mmCIF file with all atom_site columns, C-alpha atoms in Angstrom:
data_model
loop_
_atom_site.group_PDB
_atom_site.id
_atom_site.type_symbol
_atom_site.label_atom_id
_atom_site.label_alt_id
_atom_site.label_comp_id
_atom_site.label_asym_id
_atom_site.label_entity_id
_atom_site.label_seq_id
_atom_site.pdbx_PDB_ins_code
_atom_site.Cartn_x
_atom_site.Cartn_y
_atom_site.Cartn_z
_atom_site.occupancy
_atom_site.B_iso_or_equiv
_atom_site.pdbx_formal_charge
_atom_site.auth_seq_id
_atom_site.auth_comp_id
_atom_site.auth_asym_id
_atom_site.auth_atom_id
_atom_site.pdbx_PDB_model_num
ATOM 1   C CA . MET L 1 1   ? -82.079 15.060  -64.700 1.00 40.00 ? 1   MET L CA 1
ATOM 2   C CA . PRO L 1 2   ? -83.507 13.860  -61.380 1.00 39.00 ? 2   PRO L CA 1
ATOM 3   C CA . ASP L 1 3   ? -82.282 10.329  -62.226 1.00 40.00 ? 3   ASP L CA 1
ATOM 4   C CA . LEU L 1 4   ? -78.714 11.463  -61.521 1.00 36.00 ? 4   LEU L CA 1
ATOM 5   C CA . PHE L 1 5   ? -79.499 11.493  -57.804 1.00 35.00 ? 5   PHE L CA 1
ATOM 6   C CA . VAL L 1 6   ? -81.065 8.038   -57.760 1.00 41.00 ? 6   VAL L CA 1
ATOM 7   C CA . SER L 1 7   ? -78.808 4.977   -57.524 1.00 42.00 ? 7   SER L CA 1
ATOM 8   C CA . LYS L 1 8   ? -80.633 1.765   -58.303 1.00 43.00 ? 8   LYS L CA 1
ATOM 9   C CA . GLU L 1 9   ? -77.436 -0.330  -58.073 1.00 47.00 ? 9   GLU L CA 1
ATOM 10  C CA . VAL L 1 10  ? -76.825 0.334   -54.405 1.00 44.00 ? 10  VAL L CA 1
ATOM 11  C CA . PRO L 1 11  ? -79.045 -1.983  -52.321 1.00 47.00 ? 11  PRO L CA 1
ATOM 12  C CA . THR L 1 12  ? -80.519 -0.866  -49.099 1.00 49.00 ? 12  THR L CA 1
ATOM 13  C CA . GLN L 1 13  ? -79.209 -3.858  -47.129 1.00 48.00 ? 13  GLN L CA 1
ATOM 14  C CA . PRO L 1 14  ? -75.477 -2.931  -47.181 1.00 47.00 ? 14  PRO L CA 1
ATOM 15  C CA . LYS L 1 15  ? -76.442 0.508   -46.011 1.00 45.00 ? 15  LYS L CA 1
ATOM 16  C CA . SER L 1 16  ? -78.283 -1.046  -43.106 1.00 42.00 ? 16  SER L CA 1
ATOM 17  C CA . GLU L 1 17  ? -75.272 -3.278  -42.361 1.00 44.00 ? 17  GLU L CA 1
ATOM 18  C CA . THR L 1 18  ? -72.973 -0.282  -42.408 1.00 41.00 ? 18  THR L CA 1
ATOM 19  C CA . THR L 1 19  ? -75.277 1.556   -40.087 1.00 40.00 ? 19  THR L CA 1
ATOM 20  C CA . ASN L 1 20  ? -75.510 -1.405  -37.758 1.00 43.00 ? 20  ASN L CA 1
ATOM 21  C CA . GLU L 1 21  ? -71.741 -1.830  -37.838 1.00 39.00 ? 21  GLU L CA 1
ATOM 22  C CA . SER L 1 22  ? -71.189 1.833   -37.008 1.00 36.00 ? 22  SER L CA 1
ATOM 23  C CA . LEU L 1 23  ? -73.647 1.542   -34.169 1.00 31.00 ? 23  LEU L CA 1
ATOM 24  C CA . LYS L 1 24  ? -71.875 -1.555  -32.977 1.00 40.00 ? 24  LYS L CA 1
ATOM 25  C CA . LEU L 1 25  ? -68.516 0.181   -33.010 1.00 36.00 ? 25  LEU L CA 1
ATOM 26  C CA . THR L 1 26  ? -70.018 3.181   -31.292 1.00 40.00 ? 26  THR L CA 1
ATOM 27  C CA . ASN L 1 27  ? -71.572 1.107   -28.553 1.00 43.00 ? 27  ASN L CA 1
ATOM 28  C CA . GLU L 1 28  ? -68.492 -1.035  -27.797 1.00 43.00 ? 28  GLU L CA 1
ATOM 29  C CA . PRO L 1 29  ? -66.497 1.713   -26.022 1.00 42.00 ? 29  PRO L CA 1
ATOM 30  C CA . LYS L 1 30  ? -69.550 2.544   -23.950 1.00 43.00 ? 30  LYS L CA 1
ATOM 31  C CA . VAL L 1 31  ? -69.848 -1.030  -22.735 1.00 39.00 ? 31  VAL L CA 1
ATOM 32  C CA . LYS L 1 32  ? -66.131 -1.144  -21.976 1.00 41.00 ? 32  LYS L CA 1
ATOM 33  C CA . ALA L 1 33  ? -66.249 2.144   -20.114 1.00 43.00 ? 33  ALA L CA 1
ATOM 34  C CA . SER L 1 34  ? -69.166 0.889   -18.068 1.00 39.00 ? 34  SER L CA 1
ATOM 35  C CA . SER L 1 35  ? -67.179 -2.206  -17.181 1.00 36.00 ? 35  SER L CA 1
ATOM 36  C CA . ASP L 1 36  ? -64.202 -0.086  -16.169 1.00 39.00 ? 36  ASP L CA 1
ATOM 37  C CA . GLU L 1 37  ? -66.419 2.019   -13.961 1.00 41.00 ? 37  GLU L CA 1
ATOM 38  C CA . GLN L 1 38  ? -67.765 -1.040  -12.205 1.00 42.00 ? 38  GLN L CA 1
ATOM 39  C CA . HIS L 1 39  ? -64.296 -2.528  -11.733 1.00 41.00 ? 39  HIS L CA 1
ATOM 40  C CA . PRO L 1 40  ? -61.805 0.368   -11.563 1.00 44.00 ? 40  PRO L CA 1
ATOM 41  C CA . PRO L 1 41  ? -58.147 -0.751  -11.889 1.00 43.00 ? 41  PRO L CA 1
ATOM 42  C CA . ARG L 1 42  ? -57.042 1.360   -8.939  1.00 44.00 ? 42  ARG L CA 1
ATOM 43  C CA . GLU L 1 43  ? -58.853 -0.849  -6.460  1.00 46.00 ? 43  GLU L CA 1
ATOM 44  C CA . GLN L 1 44  ? -56.623 -3.792  -7.394  1.00 46.00 ? 44  GLN L CA 1
ATOM 45  C CA . LYS L 1 45  ? -53.433 -1.842  -6.671  1.00 56.00 ? 45  LYS L CA 1
ATOM 46  C CA . GLU L 1 46  ? -54.537 -0.307  -3.404  1.00 72.00 ? 46  GLU L CA 1
ATOM 47  C CA . ASN L 1 47  ? -52.647 -1.735  -0.440  1.00 83.00 ? 47  ASN L CA 1
ATOM 48  C CA . ILE L 1 48  ? -51.104 -0.508  2.758   1.00 84.00 ? 48  ILE L CA 1
ATOM 49  C CA . PHE L 1 49  ? -47.599 -0.188  1.281   1.00 89.00 ? 49  PHE L CA 1
ATOM 50  C CA . SER L 1 50  ? -48.544 1.653   -1.914  1.00 91.00 ? 50  SER L CA 1
ATOM 51  C CA . SER L 1 51  ? -46.601 4.796   -2.751  1.00 94.00 ? 51  SER L CA 1
ATOM 52  C CA . LEU L 1 52  ? -49.274 6.211   -5.058  1.00 95.00 ? 52  LEU L CA 1
ATOM 53  C CA . ILE L 1 53  ? -53.005 5.578   -4.711  1.00 94.00 ? 53  ILE L CA 1
ATOM 54  C CA . LYS L 1 54  ? -55.647 7.387   -6.730  1.00 93.00 ? 54  LYS L CA 1
ATOM 55  C CA . PHE L 1 55  ? -59.054 7.788   -5.095  1.00 93.00 ? 55  PHE L CA 1
ATOM 56  C CA . PRO L 1 56  ? -58.361 5.454   -2.150  1.00 91.00 ? 56  PRO L CA 1
ATOM 57  C CA . LYS L 1 57  ? -61.448 4.062   -0.473  1.00 87.00 ? 57  LYS L CA 1
ATOM 58  C CA . LYS L 1 58  ? -59.827 2.617   2.644   1.00 86.00 ? 58  LYS L CA 1
ATOM 59  C CA . ILE L 1 59  ? -57.912 5.724   3.750   1.00 89.00 ? 59  ILE L CA 1
ATOM 60  C CA . CYS L 1 60  ? -59.138 8.691   5.747   1.00 88.00 ? 60  CYS L CA 1
ATOM 61  C CA . PHE L 1 61  ? -57.425 11.384  7.791   1.00 87.00 ? 61  PHE L CA 1
ATOM 62  C CA . GLU L 1 62  ? -58.074 13.545  10.803  1.00 85.00 ? 62  GLU L CA 1
ATOM 63  C CA . ASN L 1 63  ? -60.449 16.501  10.321  1.00 86.00 ? 63  ASN L CA 1
ATOM 64  C CA . GLN L 1 64  ? -61.615 15.244  6.943   1.00 89.00 ? 64  GLN L CA 1
ATOM 65  C CA . GLU L 1 65  ? -64.809 16.981  5.904   1.00 91.00 ? 65  GLU L CA 1
ATOM 66  C CA . PRO L 1 66  ? -67.869 14.888  4.990   1.00 89.00 ? 66  PRO L CA 1
ATOM 67  C CA . ASN L 1 67  ? -67.815 15.934  1.317   1.00 91.00 ? 67  ASN L CA 1
ATOM 68  C CA . GLU L 1 68  ? -64.020 15.830  1.007   1.00 92.00 ? 68  GLU L CA 1
ATOM 69  C CA . GLN L 1 69  ? -62.670 13.105  -1.251  1.00 94.00 ? 69  GLN L CA 1
ATOM 70  C CA . ILE L 1 70  ? -59.044 12.009  -1.402  1.00 95.00 ? 70  ILE L CA 1
ATOM 71  C CA . HIS L 1 71  ? -57.765 12.172  -4.975  1.00 95.00 ? 71  HIS L CA 1
ATOM 72  C CA . LEU L 1 72  ? -54.143 11.216  -4.282  1.00 95.00 ? 72  LEU L CA 1
ATOM 73  C CA . PHE L 1 73  ? -52.342 9.444   -1.468  1.00 96.00 ? 73  PHE L CA 1
ATOM 74  C CA . LEU L 1 74  ? -48.573 9.812   -1.785  1.00 96.00 ? 74  LEU L CA 1
ATOM 75  C CA . ARG L 1 75  ? -45.366 8.677   -0.139  1.00 95.00 ? 75  ARG L CA 1
ATOM 76  C CA . ARG L 1 76  ? -41.789 8.204   -1.304  1.00 96.00 ? 76  ARG L CA 1
ATOM 77  C CA . HIS L 1 77  ? -41.209 5.499   -3.884  1.00 96.00 ? 77  HIS L CA 1
ATOM 78  C CA . PHE L 1 78  ? -40.358 2.205   -2.218  1.00 95.00 ? 78  PHE L CA 1
ATOM 79  C CA . ILE L 1 79  ? -37.101 1.957   -4.152  1.00 95.00 ? 79  ILE L CA 1
ATOM 80  C CA . THR L 1 80  ? -35.788 4.904   -2.145  1.00 95.00 ? 80  THR L CA 1
ATOM 81  C CA . ASN L 1 81  ? -35.676 2.627   0.904   1.00 96.00 ? 81  ASN L CA 1
ATOM 82  C CA . ILE L 1 82  ? -32.763 0.729   -0.616  1.00 95.00 ? 82  ILE L CA 1
ATOM 83  C CA . GLY L 1 83  ? -30.438 3.115   1.217   1.00 95.00 ? 83  GLY L CA 1
ATOM 84  C CA . TRP L 1 84  ? -31.330 1.579   4.592   1.00 96.00 ? 84  TRP L CA 1
ATOM 85  C CA . ILE L 1 85  ? -32.506 -1.885  3.517   1.00 97.00 ? 85  ILE L CA 1
ATOM 86  C CA . LEU L 1 86  ? -29.111 -2.939  2.157   1.00 97.00 ? 86  LEU L CA 1
ATOM 87  C CA . PRO L 1 87  ? -27.170 -1.852  5.280   1.00 96.00 ? 87  PRO L CA 1
ATOM 88  C CA . THR L 1 88  ? -29.753 -3.638  7.438   1.00 97.00 ? 88  THR L CA 1
ATOM 89  C CA . ILE L 1 89  ? -29.237 -6.871  5.513   1.00 97.00 ? 89  ILE L CA 1
ATOM 90  C CA . PHE L 1 90  ? -25.470 -6.480  5.628   1.00 96.00 ? 90  PHE L CA 1
ATOM 91  C CA . PHE L 1 91  ? -25.277 -5.902  9.382   1.00 96.00 ? 91  PHE L CA 1
ATOM 92  C CA . SER L 1 92  ? -27.830 -8.664  10.008  1.00 95.00 ? 92  SER L CA 1
ATOM 93  C CA . LEU L 1 93  ? -25.568 -11.185 8.284   1.00 95.00 ? 93  LEU L CA 1
ATOM 94  C CA . LEU L 1 94  ? -22.312 -9.763  9.612   1.00 94.00 ? 94  LEU L CA 1
ATOM 95  C CA . PRO L 1 95  ? -22.206 -11.858 12.859  1.00 91.00 ? 95  PRO L CA 1
ATOM 96  C CA . PHE L 1 96  ? -22.652 -15.070 10.852  1.00 91.00 ? 96  PHE L CA 1
ATOM 97  C CA . VAL L 1 97  ? -19.877 -14.033 8.472   1.00 91.00 ? 97  VAL L CA 1
ATOM 98  C CA . ILE L 1 98  ? -17.573 -13.292 11.402  1.00 87.00 ? 98  ILE L CA 1
ATOM 99  C CA . TRP L 1 99  ? -18.422 -16.610 13.034  1.00 85.00 ? 99  TRP L CA 1
ATOM 100 C CA . VAL L 1 100 ? -17.694 -18.528 9.810   1.00 86.00 ? 100 VAL L CA 1
ATOM 101 C CA . PHE L 1 101 ? -14.441 -16.627 9.361   1.00 85.00 ? 101 PHE L CA 1
ATOM 102 C CA . LEU L 1 102 ? -13.314 -17.394 12.902  1.00 81.00 ? 102 LEU L CA 1
ATOM 103 C CA . SER L 1 103 ? -14.243 -21.051 12.495  1.00 81.00 ? 103 SER L CA 1
ATOM 104 C CA . LEU L 1 104 ? -12.293 -21.391 9.261   1.00 82.00 ? 104 LEU L CA 1
ATOM 105 C CA . SER L 1 105 ? -9.331  -19.574 10.797  1.00 80.00 ? 105 SER L CA 1
ATOM 106 C CA . GLY L 1 106 ? -9.249  -21.965 13.745  1.00 74.00 ? 106 GLY L CA 1
ATOM 107 C CA . ILE L 1 107 ? -9.878  -19.197 16.265  1.00 74.00 ? 107 ILE L CA 1
ATOM 108 C CA . SER L 1 108 ? -11.898 -20.488 19.199  1.00 70.00 ? 108 SER L CA 1
ATOM 109 C CA . THR L 1 109 ? -14.501 -18.422 21.008  1.00 67.00 ? 109 THR L CA 1
ATOM 110 C CA . THR L 1 110 ? -15.006 -20.880 23.848  1.00 68.00 ? 110 THR L CA 1
ATOM 111 C CA . ASP L 1 111 ? -13.073 -18.597 26.180  1.00 72.00 ? 111 ASP L CA 1
ATOM 112 C CA . VAL L 1 112 ? -15.924 -16.091 26.095  1.00 72.00 ? 112 VAL L CA 1
ATOM 113 C CA . PRO L 1 113 ? -18.859 -17.115 28.316  1.00 79.00 ? 113 PRO L CA 1
ATOM 114 C CA . LEU L 1 114 ? -21.955 -18.117 26.386  1.00 80.00 ? 114 LEU L CA 1
ATOM 115 C CA . SER L 1 115 ? -24.128 -15.713 28.391  1.00 84.00 ? 115 SER L CA 1
ATOM 116 C CA . TYR L 1 116 ? -21.924 -12.784 27.338  1.00 84.00 ? 116 TYR L CA 1
ATOM 117 C CA . LEU L 1 117 ? -22.169 -13.790 23.692  1.00 84.00 ? 117 LEU L CA 1
ATOM 118 C CA . LEU L 1 118 ? -25.939 -14.104 23.966  1.00 89.00 ? 118 LEU L CA 1
ATOM 119 C CA . ILE L 1 119 ? -26.358 -10.681 25.590  1.00 92.00 ? 119 ILE L CA 1
ATOM 120 C CA . LEU L 1 120 ? -23.985 -9.087  23.097  1.00 91.00 ? 120 LEU L CA 1
ATOM 121 C CA . THR L 1 121 ? -25.855 -10.672 20.164  1.00 91.00 ? 121 THR L CA 1
ATOM 122 C CA . ILE L 1 122 ? -29.246 -9.552  21.461  1.00 94.00 ? 122 ILE L CA 1
ATOM 123 C CA . PHE L 1 123 ? -27.993 -6.012  22.037  1.00 96.00 ? 123 PHE L CA 1
ATOM 124 C CA . TYR L 1 124 ? -26.428 -5.937  18.567  1.00 96.00 ? 124 TYR L CA 1
ATOM 125 C CA . TYR L 1 125 ? -29.603 -7.031  16.793  1.00 96.00 ? 125 TYR L CA 1
ATOM 126 C CA . LEU L 1 126 ? -31.705 -4.609  18.821  1.00 97.00 ? 126 LEU L CA 1
ATOM 127 C CA . ILE L 1 127 ? -29.605 -1.813  17.363  1.00 96.00 ? 127 ILE L CA 1
ATOM 128 C CA . VAL L 1 128 ? -29.818 -3.199  13.815  1.00 97.00 ? 128 VAL L CA 1
ATOM 129 C CA . PHE L 1 129 ? -33.549 -3.798  13.815  1.00 95.00 ? 129 PHE L CA 1
ATOM 130 C CA . GLY L 1 130 ? -34.191 -0.554  15.692  1.00 95.00 ? 130 GLY L CA 1
ATOM 131 C CA . TYR L 1 131 ? -32.401 1.268   12.894  1.00 95.00 ? 131 TYR L CA 1
ATOM 132 C CA . ALA L 1 132 ? -34.513 -0.547  10.293  1.00 96.00 ? 132 ALA L CA 1
ATOM 133 C CA . PHE L 1 133 ? -37.752 0.023   12.194  1.00 95.00 ? 133 PHE L CA 1
ATOM 134 C CA . LEU L 1 134 ? -37.116 3.749   12.572  1.00 94.00 ? 134 LEU L CA 1
ATOM 135 C CA . ASN L 1 135 ? -36.406 4.173   8.856   1.00 95.00 ? 135 ASN L CA 1
ATOM 136 C CA . PHE L 1 136 ? -39.487 2.174   7.956   1.00 96.00 ? 136 PHE L CA 1
ATOM 137 C CA . ILE L 1 137 ? -41.679 4.328   10.233  1.00 94.00 ? 137 ILE L CA 1
ATOM 138 C CA . ILE L 1 138 ? -40.285 7.501   8.686   1.00 94.00 ? 138 ILE L CA 1
ATOM 139 C CA . TRP L 1 139 ? -41.035 6.193   5.178   1.00 95.00 ? 139 TRP L CA 1
ATOM 140 C CA . PHE L 1 140 ? -44.447 4.772   6.047   1.00 95.00 ? 140 PHE L CA 1
ATOM 141 C CA . TYR L 1 141 ? -45.851 7.824   7.850   1.00 93.00 ? 141 TYR L CA 1
ATOM 142 C CA . ASN L 1 142 ? -44.349 10.583  5.687   1.00 95.00 ? 142 ASN L CA 1
ATOM 143 C CA . VAL L 1 143 ? -47.301 11.010  3.344   1.00 95.00 ? 143 VAL L CA 1
ATOM 144 C CA . GLY L 1 144 ? -48.990 13.578  1.191   1.00 95.00 ? 144 GLY L CA 1
ATOM 145 C CA . ILE L 1 145 ? -52.738 13.803  0.686   1.00 96.00 ? 145 ILE L CA 1
ATOM 146 C CA . VAL L 1 146 ? -54.458 15.690  -2.122  1.00 96.00 ? 146 VAL L CA 1
ATOM 147 C CA . THR L 1 147 ? -58.206 16.308  -2.048  1.00 95.00 ? 147 THR L CA 1
ATOM 148 C CA . GLN L 1 148 ? -60.453 18.541  -4.111  1.00 94.00 ? 148 GLN L CA 1
ATOM 149 C CA . LEU L 1 149 ? -60.225 21.115  -1.290  1.00 93.00 ? 149 LEU L CA 1
ATOM 150 C CA . ARG L 1 150 ? -56.659 21.096  -0.016  1.00 94.00 ? 150 ARG L CA 1
ATOM 151 C CA . VAL L 1 151 ? -53.186 19.571  0.028   1.00 95.00 ? 151 VAL L CA 1
ATOM 152 C CA . ILE L 1 152 ? -51.871 18.017  3.247   1.00 94.00 ? 152 ILE L CA 1
ATOM 153 C CA . ASP L 1 153 ? -48.223 17.226  3.958   1.00 94.00 ? 153 ASP L CA 1
ATOM 154 C CA . ILE L 1 154 ? -47.443 14.966  6.940   1.00 93.00 ? 154 ILE L CA 1
ATOM 155 C CA . ASP L 1 155 ? -43.782 14.771  7.971   1.00 91.00 ? 155 ASP L CA 1
ATOM 156 C CA . VAL L 1 156 ? -42.572 12.319  10.614  1.00 88.00 ? 156 VAL L CA 1
ATOM 157 C CA . HIS L 1 157 ? -38.959 12.814  11.683  1.00 84.00 ? 157 HIS L CA 1
ATOM 158 C CA . ASN L 1 158 ? -38.910 10.151  14.385  1.00 81.00 ? 158 ASN L CA 1
ATOM 159 C CA . ILE L 1 159 ? -41.345 8.221   16.544  1.00 78.00 ? 159 ILE L CA 1
ATOM 160 C CA . THR L 1 160 ? -42.159 11.215  18.757  1.00 81.00 ? 160 THR L CA 1
ATOM 161 C CA . SER L 1 161 ? -42.030 14.078  16.223  1.00 85.00 ? 161 SER L CA 1
ATOM 162 C CA . LYS L 1 162 ? -44.680 14.873  13.613  1.00 87.00 ? 162 LYS L CA 1
ATOM 163 C CA . ASN L 1 163 ? -45.448 17.962  11.561  1.00 90.00 ? 163 ASN L CA 1
ATOM 164 C CA . VAL L 1 164 ? -48.688 18.466  9.612   1.00 91.00 ? 164 VAL L CA 1
ATOM 165 C CA . ALA L 1 165 ? -49.137 21.317  7.135   1.00 91.00 ? 165 ALA L CA 1
ATOM 166 C CA . SER L 1 166 ? -51.962 22.025  4.704   1.00 91.00 ? 166 SER L CA 1
ATOM 167 C CA . THR L 1 167 ? -52.993 24.586  2.136   1.00 92.00 ? 167 THR L CA 1
ATOM 168 C CA . ASN L 1 168 ? -56.119 25.155  0.096   1.00 92.00 ? 168 ASN L CA 1
ATOM 169 C CA . ILE L 1 169 ? -56.139 24.124  -3.538  1.00 93.00 ? 169 ILE L CA 1
ATOM 170 C CA . SER L 1 170 ? -57.150 27.675  -4.446  1.00 90.00 ? 170 SER L CA 1
ATOM 171 C CA . ASP L 1 171 ? -53.945 29.021  -2.831  1.00 91.00 ? 171 ASP L CA 1
ATOM 172 C CA . ILE L 1 172 ? -51.678 27.061  -5.194  1.00 92.00 ? 172 ILE L CA 1
ATOM 173 C CA . VAL L 1 173 ? -50.416 29.247  -8.023  1.00 91.00 ? 173 VAL L CA 1
ATOM 174 C CA . ASP L 1 174 ? -47.979 26.898  -9.753  1.00 92.00 ? 174 ASP L CA 1
ATOM 175 C CA . VAL L 1 175 ? -47.057 23.209  -9.817  1.00 94.00 ? 175 VAL L CA 1
ATOM 176 C CA . GLU L 1 176 ? -43.657 21.937  -10.951 1.00 94.00 ? 176 GLU L CA 1
ATOM 177 C CA . TYR L 1 177 ? -41.968 18.566  -10.975 1.00 95.00 ? 177 TYR L CA 1
ATOM 178 C CA . SER L 1 178 ? -38.388 17.415  -11.481 1.00 94.00 ? 178 SER L CA 1
ATOM 179 C CA . GLN L 1 179 ? -36.496 14.169  -11.935 1.00 94.00 ? 179 GLN L CA 1
ATOM 180 C CA . GLN L 1 180 ? -32.778 13.991  -11.262 1.00 91.00 ? 180 GLN L CA 1
ATOM 181 C CA . GLY L 1 181 ? -30.550 11.035  -11.943 1.00 90.00 ? 181 GLY L CA 1
ATOM 182 C CA . LEU L 1 182 ? -30.696 7.922   -14.089 1.00 92.00 ? 182 LEU L CA 1
ATOM 183 C CA . LEU L 1 183 ? -32.486 5.844   -11.451 1.00 91.00 ? 183 LEU L CA 1
ATOM 184 C CA . ALA L 1 184 ? -35.246 8.418   -10.994 1.00 92.00 ? 184 ALA L CA 1
ATOM 185 C CA . SER L 1 185 ? -35.800 8.681   -14.744 1.00 91.00 ? 185 SER L CA 1
ATOM 186 C CA . THR L 1 186 ? -35.762 4.911   -15.248 1.00 93.00 ? 186 THR L CA 1
ATOM 187 C CA . ILE L 1 187 ? -38.104 4.000   -12.403 1.00 94.00 ? 187 ILE L CA 1
ATOM 188 C CA . ASN L 1 188 ? -40.134 7.212   -12.847 1.00 95.00 ? 188 ASN L CA 1
ATOM 189 C CA . TYR L 1 189 ? -40.047 8.995   -9.525  1.00 96.00 ? 189 TYR L CA 1
ATOM 190 C CA . GLY L 1 190 ? -39.178 12.571  -8.625  1.00 95.00 ? 190 GLY L CA 1
ATOM 191 C CA . ASP L 1 191 ? -40.102 15.728  -6.717  1.00 96.00 ? 191 ASP L CA 1
ATOM 192 C CA . VAL L 1 192 ? -43.253 17.826  -7.012  1.00 96.00 ? 192 VAL L CA 1
ATOM 193 C CA . ASN L 1 193 ? -43.111 21.442  -5.870  1.00 94.00 ? 193 ASN L CA 1
ATOM 194 C CA . LEU L 1 194 ? -46.289 23.405  -5.126  1.00 94.00 ? 194 LEU L CA 1
ATOM 195 C CA . GLN L 1 195 ? -45.909 27.168  -5.074  1.00 92.00 ? 195 GLN L CA 1
ATOM 196 C CA . THR L 1 196 ? -48.460 29.043  -2.980  1.00 90.00 ? 196 THR L CA 1
ATOM 197 C CA . GLU L 1 197 ? -49.390 32.676  -3.100  1.00 81.00 ? 197 GLU L CA 1
ATOM 198 C CA . GLY L 1 198 ? -48.206 35.351  -0.696  1.00 72.00 ? 198 GLY L CA 1
ATOM 199 C CA . LEU L 1 199 ? -46.103 34.495  2.328   1.00 71.00 ? 199 LEU L CA 1
ATOM 200 C CA . LYS L 1 200 ? -47.438 30.980  2.687   1.00 75.00 ? 200 LYS L CA 1
ATOM 201 C CA . PRO L 1 201 ? -44.792 28.244  2.591   1.00 80.00 ? 201 PRO L CA 1
ATOM 202 C CA . ASN L 1 202 ? -44.391 26.103  -0.487  1.00 85.00 ? 202 ASN L CA 1
ATOM 203 C CA . PHE L 1 203 ? -45.140 22.394  -0.410  1.00 89.00 ? 203 PHE L CA 1
ATOM 204 C CA . GLU L 1 204 ? -42.825 19.688  -1.696  1.00 92.00 ? 204 GLU L CA 1
ATOM 205 C CA . PHE L 1 205 ? -43.363 15.990  -2.202  1.00 94.00 ? 205 PHE L CA 1
ATOM 206 C CA . HIS L 1 206 ? -39.987 14.305  -2.495  1.00 94.00 ? 206 HIS L CA 1
ATOM 207 C CA . ARG L 1 207 ? -39.205 11.208  -4.589  1.00 95.00 ? 207 ARG L CA 1
ATOM 208 C CA . ILE L 1 208 ? -42.803 10.202  -5.245  1.00 96.00 ? 208 ILE L CA 1
ATOM 209 C CA . PRO L 1 209 ? -43.862 7.912   -8.113  1.00 96.00 ? 209 PRO L CA 1
ATOM 210 C CA . GLN L 1 210 ? -45.070 9.389   -11.413 1.00 96.00 ? 210 GLN L CA 1
ATOM 211 C CA . PRO L 1 211 ? -44.406 13.061  -10.600 1.00 95.00 ? 211 PRO L CA 1
ATOM 212 C CA . ALA L 1 212 ? -45.725 14.242  -13.982 1.00 95.00 ? 212 ALA L CA 1
ATOM 213 C CA . LEU L 1 213 ? -49.069 12.551  -13.369 1.00 96.00 ? 213 LEU L CA 1
ATOM 214 C CA . VAL L 1 214 ? -49.296 13.962  -9.841  1.00 96.00 ? 214 VAL L CA 1
ATOM 215 C CA . ALA L 1 215 ? -48.525 17.470  -11.106 1.00 95.00 ? 215 ALA L CA 1
ATOM 216 C CA . ASP L 1 216 ? -51.201 17.183  -13.808 1.00 95.00 ? 216 ASP L CA 1
ATOM 217 C CA . ILE L 1 217 ? -53.856 16.032  -11.344 1.00 95.00 ? 217 ILE L CA 1
ATOM 218 C CA . ILE L 1 218 ? -53.091 18.860  -8.914  1.00 95.00 ? 218 ILE L CA 1
ATOM 219 C CA . ASN L 1 219 ? -53.132 21.348  -11.780 1.00 94.00 ? 219 ASN L CA 1
ATOM 220 C CA . ASP L 1 220 ? -56.538 20.072  -12.891 1.00 93.00 ? 220 ASP L CA 1
ATOM 221 C CA . LEU L 1 221 ? -57.898 20.428  -9.358  1.00 93.00 ? 221 LEU L CA 1
ATOM 222 C CA . ARG L 1 222 ? -56.426 23.909  -9.069  1.00 90.00 ? 222 ARG L CA 1
ATOM 223 C CA . ARG L 1 223 ? -57.995 25.080  -12.325 1.00 87.00 ? 223 ARG L CA 1
ATOM 224 C CA . ALA L 1 224 ? -61.347 23.506  -11.558 1.00 84.00 ? 224 ALA L CA 1
ATOM 225 C CA . LYS L 1 225 ? -61.590 24.997  -8.071  1.00 67.00 ? 225 LYS L CA 1
ATOM 226 C CA . PRO L 1 226 ? -62.722 28.546  -9.063  1.00 57.00 ? 226 PRO L CA 1
ATOM 227 C CA . SER L 1 227 ? -65.477 27.172  -11.317 1.00 44.00 ? 227 SER L CA 1
ATOM 228 C CA . ASN L 1 228 ? -66.668 24.847  -8.542  1.00 42.00 ? 228 ASN L CA 1
ATOM 229 C CA . GLY L 1 229 ? -66.721 27.651  -6.056  1.00 42.00 ? 229 GLY L CA 1
#
């Protein structure tokens, strides 16, 4: 009867190979994870014009506490700048188009003094590039910062106007995101709305990349805050 539990046909070596193979498969993810930790992918994508940076190492902000770590750095998706980039290109090329049209039509501009044309051209391009520069500044400096302690919203309306608002992570009661339109769904950008408790104002991040991911990260920080406290 005890012989039923003894298998003489099964050698011990395959069992050892199976064990070694299982150990090998078990150890491979650990080695890969260690490599990922030493070379995190986010460092390769971090640059000054990024619209979404996770755990940036080259960014800090005013009044940042010593133990405060930035989890998310946000600004509007770069594709949203197409609304002022295309007009800038159009109006930059418009004088050349007019000049070619006048030349082909046989209309001469020699009656206008060259100095007047030069001043008019300089003044025209100052307006065009001033328009582009202002829109770029508004996009570049309108940012959102999420740390393990708080959420900061920096709004720049023009060169001389700036508004900074912040709220504690523990004051956030709900996080929602929305995507409207075919372009937003295709390129994956949208709005994230943070609802705070009481009479405190809500926070909104408009047209940021990967709104679902941003909402999940903020939700995780919000849920983890009471246990950390």
